PDB file of C-alpha atoms and ligand atoms in Angstrom:
ATOM      1  CA  MET A   1     113.840 110.676  -4.513  1.00  0.00           C
ATOM      2  CA  SER A   2     112.478 112.370  -1.602  1.00  0.00           C
ATOM      3  CA  ASN A   3     113.317 109.703   0.780  1.00  0.00           C
ATOM      4  CA  VAL A   4     117.074 110.565   0.200  1.00  0.00           C
ATOM      5  CA  ILE A   5     116.182 114.406   0.921  1.00  0.00           C
ATOM      6  CA  HIS A   6     114.660 113.230   4.070  1.00  0.00           C
ATOM      7  CA  LEU A   7     117.413 111.147   5.413  1.00  0.00           C
ATOM      8  CA  LEU A   8     119.853 113.648   4.640  1.00  0.00           C
ATOM      9  CA  THR A   9     118.249 117.053   5.578  1.00  0.00           C
ATOM     10  CA  ARG A  10     115.439 115.503   7.833  1.00  0.00           C
ATOM     11  CA  ARG A  11     113.369 118.591   5.964  1.00  0.00           C
ATOM     12  CA  PRO A  12     111.448 116.596   3.586  1.00  0.00           C
ATOM     13  CA  ILE A  13     108.951 118.321   1.369  1.00  0.00           C
ATOM     14  CA  GLN A  14     105.828 118.497   3.114  1.00  0.00           C
ATOM     15  CA  SER A  15     103.057 116.113   1.748  1.00  0.00           C
ATOM     16  CA  PRO A  16      99.571 117.081   3.239  1.00  0.00           C
ATOM     17  CA  GLN A  17      99.076 113.574   4.752  1.00  0.00           C
ATOM     18  CA  GLU A  18     102.409 113.729   6.278  1.00  0.00           C
ATOM     19  CA  VAL A  19     101.753 116.484   8.562  1.00  0.00           C
ATOM     20  CA  LEU A  20      98.276 115.788   9.695  1.00  0.00           C
ATOM     21  CA  PRO A  21      97.207 113.140  12.704  1.00  0.00           C
ATOM     22  CA  ARG A  22      96.659 110.014  11.582  1.00  0.00           C
ATOM     23  CA  PRO A  23      93.305 108.388  12.287  1.00  0.00           C
ATOM     24  CA  GLU A  24      93.207 107.704  16.153  1.00  0.00           C
ATOM     25  CA  GLU A  25      96.605 109.204  16.777  1.00  0.00           C
ATOM     26  CA  CYS A  26      96.492 111.267  19.761  1.00  0.00           C
ATOM     27  CA  LEU A  27      97.954 114.630  20.551  1.00  0.00           C
ATOM     28  CA  ALA A  28     101.231 113.576  22.434  1.00  0.00           C
ATOM     29  CA  CYS A  29     102.269 110.909  19.860  1.00  0.00           C
ATOM     30  CA  PHE A  30     101.178 113.693  16.839  1.00  0.00           C
ATOM     31  CA  VAL A  31     102.815 116.724  18.374  1.00  0.00           C
ATOM     32  CA  HIS A  32     106.001 114.338  18.843  1.00  0.00           C
ATOM     33  CA  ARG A  33     105.971 112.475  15.500  1.00  0.00           C
ATOM     34  CA  MET A  34     105.699 116.113  13.708  1.00  0.00           C
ATOM     35  CA  VAL A  35     108.705 118.052  16.135  1.00  0.00           C
ATOM     36  CA  GLY A  36     110.861 114.949  14.708  1.00  0.00           C
ATOM     37  CA  LEU A  37     109.753 115.081  11.409  1.00  0.00           C
ATOM     38  CA  GLN A  38     109.326 119.005  10.918  1.00  0.00           C
ATOM     39  CA  GLY A  39     111.075 120.303  13.870  1.00  0.00           C
ATOM     40  CA  CYS A  40     109.308 122.431  16.865  1.00  0.00           C
ATOM     41  CA  SER A  41     107.508 125.670  15.695  1.00  0.00           C
ATOM     42  CA  ASP A  42     108.549 127.528  18.962  1.00  0.00           C
ATOM     43  CA  ALA A  43     104.927 128.000  19.466  1.00  0.00           C
ATOM     44  CA  LEU A  44     102.205 125.918  19.871  1.00  0.00           C
ATOM     45  CA  ARG A  45     101.748 124.962  16.158  1.00  0.00           C
ATOM     46  CA  TRP A  46     101.392 121.373  15.873  1.00  0.00           C
ATOM     47  CA  VAL A  47      99.260 121.415  18.802  1.00  0.00           C
ATOM     48  CA  GLU A  48      96.664 123.815  16.777  1.00  0.00           C
ATOM     49  CA  GLN A  49      97.020 121.853  13.524  1.00  0.00           C
ATOM     50  CA  PHE A  50      96.166 118.555  15.914  1.00  0.00           C
ATOM     51  CA  ARG A  51      93.154 120.620  16.883  1.00  0.00           C
ATOM     52  CA  VAL A  52      91.627 121.790  13.881  1.00  0.00           C
ATOM     53  CA  HIS A  53      91.664 118.842  12.452  1.00  0.00           C
ATOM     54  CA  ARG A  54      90.841 116.214  15.354  1.00  0.00           C
ATOM     55  CA  ALA A  55      89.284 117.890  18.355  1.00  0.00           C
ATOM     56  CA  ARG A  56      87.927 121.239  16.865  1.00  0.00           C
ATOM     57  CA  ARG A  57      85.853 122.321  19.598  1.00  0.00           C
ATOM     58  CA  ALA A  58      88.766 122.047  22.221  1.00  0.00           C
ATOM     59  CA  THR A  59      89.621 125.738  21.737  1.00  0.00           C
ATOM     60  CA  ALA A  60      91.059 126.123  25.579  1.00  0.00           C
ATOM     61  CA  LEU A  61      93.364 123.527  24.676  1.00  0.00           C
ATOM     62  CA  THR A  62      96.561 125.698  23.940  1.00  0.00           C
ATOM     63  CA  ARG A  63      95.722 127.522  27.028  1.00  0.00           C
ATOM     64  CA  ARG A  64      95.435 124.646  29.029  1.00  0.00           C
ATOM     65  CA  LEU A  65      98.646 123.153  27.857  1.00  0.00           C
ATOM     66  CA  THR A  66     100.319 126.635  28.490  1.00  0.00           C
ATOM     67  CA  ALA A  67      99.015 126.680  31.663  1.00  0.00           C
ATOM     68  CA  GLN A  68     100.623 123.261  32.536  1.00  0.00           C
ATOM     69  CA  GLY A  69     104.033 124.726  31.489  1.00  0.00           C
ATOM     70  CA  ALA A  70     104.207 124.068  27.749  1.00  0.00           C
ATOM     71  CA  ARG A  71     105.968 127.091  25.954  1.00  0.00           C
ATOM     72  CA  CYS A  72     105.841 125.068  22.509  1.00  0.00           C
ATOM     73  CA  ASP A  73     105.562 122.076  20.905  1.00  0.00           C
ATOM     74  CA  CYS A  74     108.470 120.176  21.792  1.00  0.00           C
ATOM     75  CA  SER A  75     107.800 120.818  25.628  1.00  0.00           C
ATOM     76  CA  VAL A  76     104.079 119.221  25.152  1.00  0.00           C
ATOM     77  CA  THR A  77     106.078 115.824  25.270  1.00  0.00           C
ATOM     78  CA  ASP A  78     108.946 116.697  27.829  1.00  0.00           C
ATOM     79  CA  VAL A  79     106.869 119.505  30.444  1.00  0.00           C
ATOM     80  CA  VAL A  80     103.620 118.020  30.049  1.00  0.00           C
ATOM     81  CA  TRP A  81     103.551 114.774  29.257  1.00  0.00           C
ATOM     82  CA  ARG A  82     106.239 112.154  28.958  1.00  0.00           C
ATOM     83  CA  VAL A  83     106.960 109.003  27.394  1.00  0.00           C
ATOM     84  CA  GLY A  84     106.069 106.156  29.755  1.00  0.00           C
ATOM     85  CA  PRO A  85     108.879 104.614  31.787  1.00  0.00           C
ATOM     86  CA  GLU A  86     108.171 101.206  29.720  1.00  0.00           C
ATOM     87  CA  LEU A  87     109.267 102.618  27.095  1.00  0.00           C
ATOM     88  CA  TRP A  88     112.687 104.167  27.900  1.00  0.00           C
ATOM     89  CA  GLU A  89     115.725 102.732  26.503  1.00  0.00           C
ATOM     90  CA  TRP A  90     119.538 102.310  27.972  1.00  0.00           C
ATOM     91  CA  ALA A  91     122.147 104.421  26.303  1.00  0.00           C
ATOM     92  CA  TRP A  92     125.609 103.450  25.282  1.00  0.00           C
ATOM     93  CA  ASP A  93     126.463 105.441  28.546  1.00  0.00           C
ATOM     94  CA  GLY A  94     123.984 103.459  30.899  1.00  0.00           C
ATOM     95  CA  ARG A  95     121.795 105.967  31.392  1.00  0.00           C
ATOM     96  CA  LEU A  96     117.813 105.067  30.636  1.00  0.00           C
ATOM     97  CA  VAL A  97     116.491 107.675  28.422  1.00  0.00           C
ATOM     98  CA  PRO A  98     113.331 108.302  26.682  1.00  0.00           C
ATOM     99  CA  PRO A  99     113.285 106.622  22.756  1.00  0.00           C
ATOM    100  CA  GLU A 100     113.936 108.941  19.990  1.00  0.00           C
ATOM    101  CA  VAL A 101     111.169 107.672  17.795  1.00  0.00           C
ATOM    102  CA  VAL A 102     107.855 106.293  20.033  1.00  0.00           C
ATOM    103  CA  PRO A 103     106.062 103.316  18.822  1.00  0.00           C
ATOM    104  CA  PRO A 104     103.058 103.685  16.802  1.00  0.00           C
ATOM    105  CA  CYS A 105     100.086 105.276  18.792  1.00  0.00           C
ATOM    106  CA  ARG A 106      97.992 103.438  21.147  1.00  0.00           C
ATOM    107  CA  GLY A 107      95.047 105.397  19.863  1.00  0.00           C
ATOM    108  CA  VAL A 108      92.366 107.610  21.533  1.00  0.00           C
ATOM    109  CA  ARG A 109      88.637 108.126  20.873  1.00  0.00           C
ATOM    110  CA  PRO A 110      87.395 110.766  18.223  1.00  0.00           C
ATOM    111  CA  ASN A 111      87.823 114.644  19.699  1.00  0.00           C
ATOM    112  CA  SER A 112      90.177 113.525  22.847  1.00  0.00           C
ATOM    113  CA  THR A 113      93.031 115.734  23.548  1.00  0.00           C
ATOM    114  CA  GLN A 114      94.266 113.237  26.170  1.00  0.00           C
ATOM    115  CA  PRO A 115      97.446 111.099  25.082  1.00  0.00           C
ATOM    116  CA  CYS A 116      97.540 107.534  24.453  1.00  0.00           C
ATOM    117  CA  ARG A 117      98.972 104.855  27.067  1.00  0.00           C
ATOM    118  CA  HIS A 118     102.131 105.455  26.005  1.00  0.00           C
ATOM    119  CA  TRP A 119     102.177 108.733  27.887  1.00  0.00           C
ATOM    120  CA  VAL A 120     102.274 109.818  31.387  1.00  0.00           C
ATOM    121  CA  ALA A 121     102.210 113.137  33.015  1.00  0.00           C
ATOM    122  CA  ALA A 122     105.405 114.553  33.414  1.00  0.00           C
ATOM    123  CA  ASP A 123     105.212 115.489  37.178  1.00  0.00           C
ATOM    124  CA  GLU A 124     104.098 111.785  37.405  1.00  0.00           C
ATOM    125  CA  LEU A 125     107.334 110.394  36.365  1.00  0.00           C
ATOM    126  CA  ALA A 126     109.577 110.120  39.065  1.00  0.00           C
ATOM    127  CA  MET A 127     112.826 108.446  37.385  1.00  0.00           C
TER     128      MET A 127
HETATM  129 ZN1   ZN B   1     110.186 123.818  21.205  1.00  0.00          ZN
HETATM  130 ZN1   ZN B   2      99.584 108.288  21.272  1.00  0.00          ZN
END
């Protein structure tokens, strides 16, 4: 039943597991997945969720991302990092666009706040 609710409203009842970073999941994949699942927090709350569970000592994380131009969760995977060009897809109108759903994370080591190989620095991506 909860699957039906999820598909129609895109607002599933939060199960604690669903809103936690998966083992080895990187910050970028986690934040992107949460924004798709639950929406942007209009702050860096999903970033902070990741930090608390996966990189507790990275206390400067939100400050660092803010300095890189992130204003909220969704801008982390738009302004700071972007999906690498090899994952972009052709849209119906012939434009090359980032995929809405990113493939499963390639994984990062524990305590890392770096993105996995799916992501590149946004300012390096010259399309
Ligand atoms: Zn946002
Ligand atoms: Zn990843």
